[in-house]
Amino acid sequence: MEQLKTIGRELAMGSQGGGWTGQSKEFLDLVKSIGEARSKAEEDRIILREIESLRRRIAEPDVPRRRMKEYIIRLVYAEMLGHDASFGYIHAVKMTHDDSLSLKRTGYLAVTLFLSDDHDLIILIVNTIQKDLRSDNYLIVCAALTAACKLINEETIPAVLPQVVDLLAHPKEAVRKKAVMALHRFYQRSPASVSHLISNFRKRLCDNDPGVMGATLCPLFDLITADVNSYKDLVISFVSILKQVAERRLPKAYDYHQMAAPFIQIKLLKILALLGSGDKQASGHIYNVLGDIFRKCESSSNIGNAVLYECICCVSSIYPNAKLLDAAAESTSKFLKACLLFSESHNLKYLGIDALGRLIKINPDVAEEHQLAVIDCLEDPDDTLKRKTFELLYKMTKSTNVEVIVDRMIDYMISINDNHYKTEIASRCVELAEQFAPSNQWFIQFSVSNNFTFQTMNKVFEHAGDLVNVRVAHNLMRLIAEGFGEDDEGADSQLRSSAVNSYLRILGEPKLPSLFLQVICWVLGEYGTADGKYSASYIIGKLCDVTEAHLCNDTVKAYAISAIMKICAFEIAAGRKVEMLPECQSLIDELSASHSTDLQQRAYELQALLCLHSQAVESVIPLDASCEDIEVDRNLSFLDSFVQQSIEKGARPYIPEIERSGMFSVSNYTSQHQHETSSHTLRFEAYELPKPSPTPAAPQISVSTRTTDLVPVPETTYYTENNQASKLQPVLDASSADHGIKLHLVGVQKKWGRPTYSASSSTTSSSEKKTNGVTHLDGVSLQSQGTLYDSKGQQSEKQKLAASLFGASAGKTEKKPTSTQRAPKANTATAERPGVARAVSPEISKQKAASSPPPDLLDLGEPISTTTPTIDPFEQLEGLIGPTPGPSTLDNSVTTSEQKAPDLMALYTDTPPSSSSSISSGLGDLHSADKNSPMAKNVPSIKKGPNPQDSLQKDATARHVGVTPTGNNPNLFRDLLG
Amino acid sequence: MIRAVIVMNTQGKPRLLKFYEFQPPEKQQELTRSVFAGQGALLSGRPDNVSNFVEADAIFGPVIFSSLLFVSFVAEITKKKKQEEFKEGTRLVYKHLATLYFVFVFDSCENELAMLDLIQVLVETLDRCFKNVCELDIVFNFNKMHTILDEIIFGGQVLETSSERVLKAVEEISRLEKSSSSVSFVPKSVSGRFGR
């Protein structure tokens, strides 16, 4: 509001500094009244009034052209504020036809802002553009090129293409440049239409004007991105250009803040990164010039750092070269370390983290050095930086640190409310949990990580349930059902009962995502009563609550009713009586009348199931069989003995289906005959679908007997369709099962099974491992909590975090066996064998740690006594990196900017700051502040250290003052501040 | 490629909108609003002394990611690796000067720090052009600002980075505009002959 008043005041005073000449009083009044508008509604009213008056006046005949120009500008203004000005488009188009440069440019500006490239009016402009591209006045040509760039679509490209190509040889470099760019734009829009002109880009690369050459790099970058191989021959030219640029062979005019044409350098580096990627030979050419740039590039200016960063990207992309990688790592650490000293440092931190992410792909050890810097970034108030850091962590996730990282991610995920990013981070969590947890063969790790995966998924579901994929839910169910696979039945059941416990607890929450509810219902149905802790009626009651309390969709209801059915089945099978809760009965009644046939069927199935005999129920819904493959024994061999018995007792033998289809309605008197000729079957239905099984030829006689009582055609087709059902029929008949149920059987089992899963392996339990798995489960999960939340001071917590993130590499420096080495050892050694001290010791330490203040989870290899008291590497690290940005650095920045607040432009051009006094005072501040901090003893080591802190400090001041003119720089925007 | 240039004041009112891919006016407003105060509190929610970069996939990016979620996991991982190379990764760089935000939106083909300097070039040029630029200058002369911007960025690509040369070009344009507009007082039949 403040500056709006200022606008008003200035207008009142009539001060027209800066010269907004040419506009009428009316436009000034409009802007003024909008500026003074108290609310959005008022502003809208003003603009609508304005638009109305414009609509009237613009349609008047014989509007003077100067006046028309202003109307058009006012229209553009109105549209920028979000109001429709489409009635004026045609006038803007008309204005492009004007001869006056000023009006033509205004017209072009308006149409480029108003029209999309498929607007109907474009066709009226194409002709004008064509004409203007041939104009003698290069400014008109430029204006036309700008418009062409924005407005020409795929269909109209051929209309202007010849002219644009001609302009590539225009004497004015400004025109050539724009022509190249316009051609590039055409290429972006429709690669096919300009494909024959691509050689022009190569030609323009040799343009004697560096600006045109620089412009050509843009299309070449796109072309090379699309197809690297056909441009390999240009590597040497690009390298030589880059070399010339870096050696300042370009005219002085191309310097920017003491850098030689930095934008051209950046573009060239990007191109070389593409060309050198995975190509040893091409990379060989590049090494030299990259080294030069690393040496020469000064990191004192913003743009210098931009070039440096691009160099790092290039180095990490091309075929690796040890020397360059070192240089890149050094620059990266400069970004990251410098940031602890600069106040205006977040940009560099951001780039440093990004560069680190690129470098660790090649050499994972790089990150080790920057542990604390990374963790600082993780706790930074800057959201962008945080996300970048999470990206880095995501890239460096290993099986050793996956827990800590995913925990962090989930905490962050819960804290943000940006759905897009929430989704992204949720799927990353799940992906990491899946990717790393099950792959570890070490059984303790295995059970822990499975448990961990489970918890992770729960959290992800709870907080981002609507955003994750159904697939994830199925995976979670499979995880619970399959458990740990082969050898750990005990841990399985523990996981399951803990799942049931936590889900019952979670059900108390007011609002749960539907997908999560499905998982909960399924788990409760499968395992709710498995450990005997909860009664069936309790679980059923809960499930009924689910369908009522949570406004859920049909899918959840289906899951719930199926779960109820399963629990009932388990109860019946166990010989217990199922008393029907009233709410359950009402649920069944409700669903039986549901619009969804699926729900109806399930409800009826449940009702039918309740009437069944316990044995039948047990075979229909076996206990904990969700992982079993549903083997369809088409021969029903398991019934052989039963059939034999029945036959011996005088029952009718089984009649194959084909015969039966004819037999079924045939009256009894033929049955005797049929027995005798059972091998001879009859085919009297001429139009039946062909069967795979060969049918023996039917004897003529039986045909004649049967044609008398012919089976109706529809009935026959019914039997062929229900192949499966009719096969089952005699069996069920024999076993005296309820006739109504048998058809449901097939469908039901399909629904309960895991339709998407492949075959699971059978589970065999190994007892010796089981016991260990169980005992370690709790201890370790406790510990992981402790790692994060048990804080013994900020710094130690950070160190712990660092250790857990970079655990493996930190362990290496302390000459402890890394976890990767440990894992196979533990694998080979049985846990009981005392001889293998290394492998067992982590477990022991963990067991101890469960009660005592925990060391890091992942520093498994270290006995406790060594970990806590002396962790030298971290202190050394602190020494290297220097103090964290505290109030002292902030003070420093403030004092410098206050002392140095002359004109912005003057400042921007002078690099090394002259006010050394402020720096020294700043340093003094730094030191005094640090005396209190635990790191005080390390400060001297900074001075001795490799990076000259003074110069960095100077850089900081220069950067701060030069790069961000804030409110403290009064000269810019002085008139506003009064 | 640079996808958009947005200048707005600290209340989120647009002062200059230039999208290098066409966006209908409503969409422009929506984008501007969400840049200013979108999900996760963009510019308006960012404290001072933090980086000038914001990831803006959620606002601008084609939402490739959510569609990816519906592919099976194995396919997803391979696809994601592929995607990493062609990732859109829309970001924005902003600069807060006095009462204005200068925002450049661009994709992964540009260098963030370089974009920050490009904003600097723009501001420098404006400052030279208007002699101590203020928000008011930009409001009243947004067509001139468009001219300046057209000299710096062309079709989404960086065209010129020297504020001197931009200034020279702009001055040339306004000189010729003036001379041609003086001609335009002459009846059209005559100006047609002298036009160019």
PDB file of C-alpha atoms in Angstrom, chain A residues 6 36 112 171 203 221 225 237 305 389 461 537 561 582 700 707 749 756 829 898 945 947:
ATOM      1  CA  THR A   6       3.800   7.236  -3.292  1.00  0.00           C
ATOM      2  CA  GLU A  36      -5.108   3.882  -5.481  1.00  0.00           C
ATOM      3  CA  THR A 112       2.507 -10.911 -29.943  1.00  0.00           C
ATOM      4  CA  PRO A 171      24.587  -6.863 -43.390  1.00  0.00           C
ATOM      5  CA  LYS A 203      27.654 -21.925 -41.466  1.00  0.00           C
ATOM      6  CA  PHE A 221      22.538 -26.960 -28.496  1.00  0.00           C
ATOM      7  CA  THR A 225      20.638 -32.651 -27.630  1.00  0.00           C
ATOM      8  CA  SER A 237      35.674 -26.114 -33.434  1.00  0.00           C
ATOM      9  CA  ASN A 305      30.674 -18.831 -10.366  1.00  0.00           C
ATOM     10  CA  THR A 389      19.600 -31.409  -0.627  1.00  0.00           C
ATOM     11  CA  PHE A 461       0.058 -43.542   3.183  1.00  0.00           C
ATOM     12  CA  SER A 537     -16.375 -59.586  16.918  1.00  0.00           C
ATOM     13  CA  ILE A 561     -16.953 -56.885   3.527  1.00  0.00           C
ATOM     14  CA  PRO A 582     -26.279 -55.909  14.583  1.00  0.00           C
ATOM     15  CA  GLN A 700     -25.396 -93.815 -35.505  1.00  0.00           C
ATOM     16  CA  THR A 707     -33.203 -87.076 -31.566  1.00  0.00           C
ATOM     17  CA  GLN A 749     -11.059 -66.952  -4.521  1.00  0.00           C
ATOM     18  CA  THR A 756      -1.271 -58.896  -9.713  1.00  0.00           C
ATOM     19  CA  ALA A 829      29.034 -66.773   9.508  1.00  0.00           C
ATOM     20  CA  GLU A 898      25.663   0.200   5.462  1.00  0.00           C
ATOM     21  CA  GLY A 945      43.873 -23.783   6.394  1.00  0.00           C
ATOM     22  CA  ASN A 947      41.431 -21.491   1.756  1.00  0.00           C
TER      23      ASN A 947
END
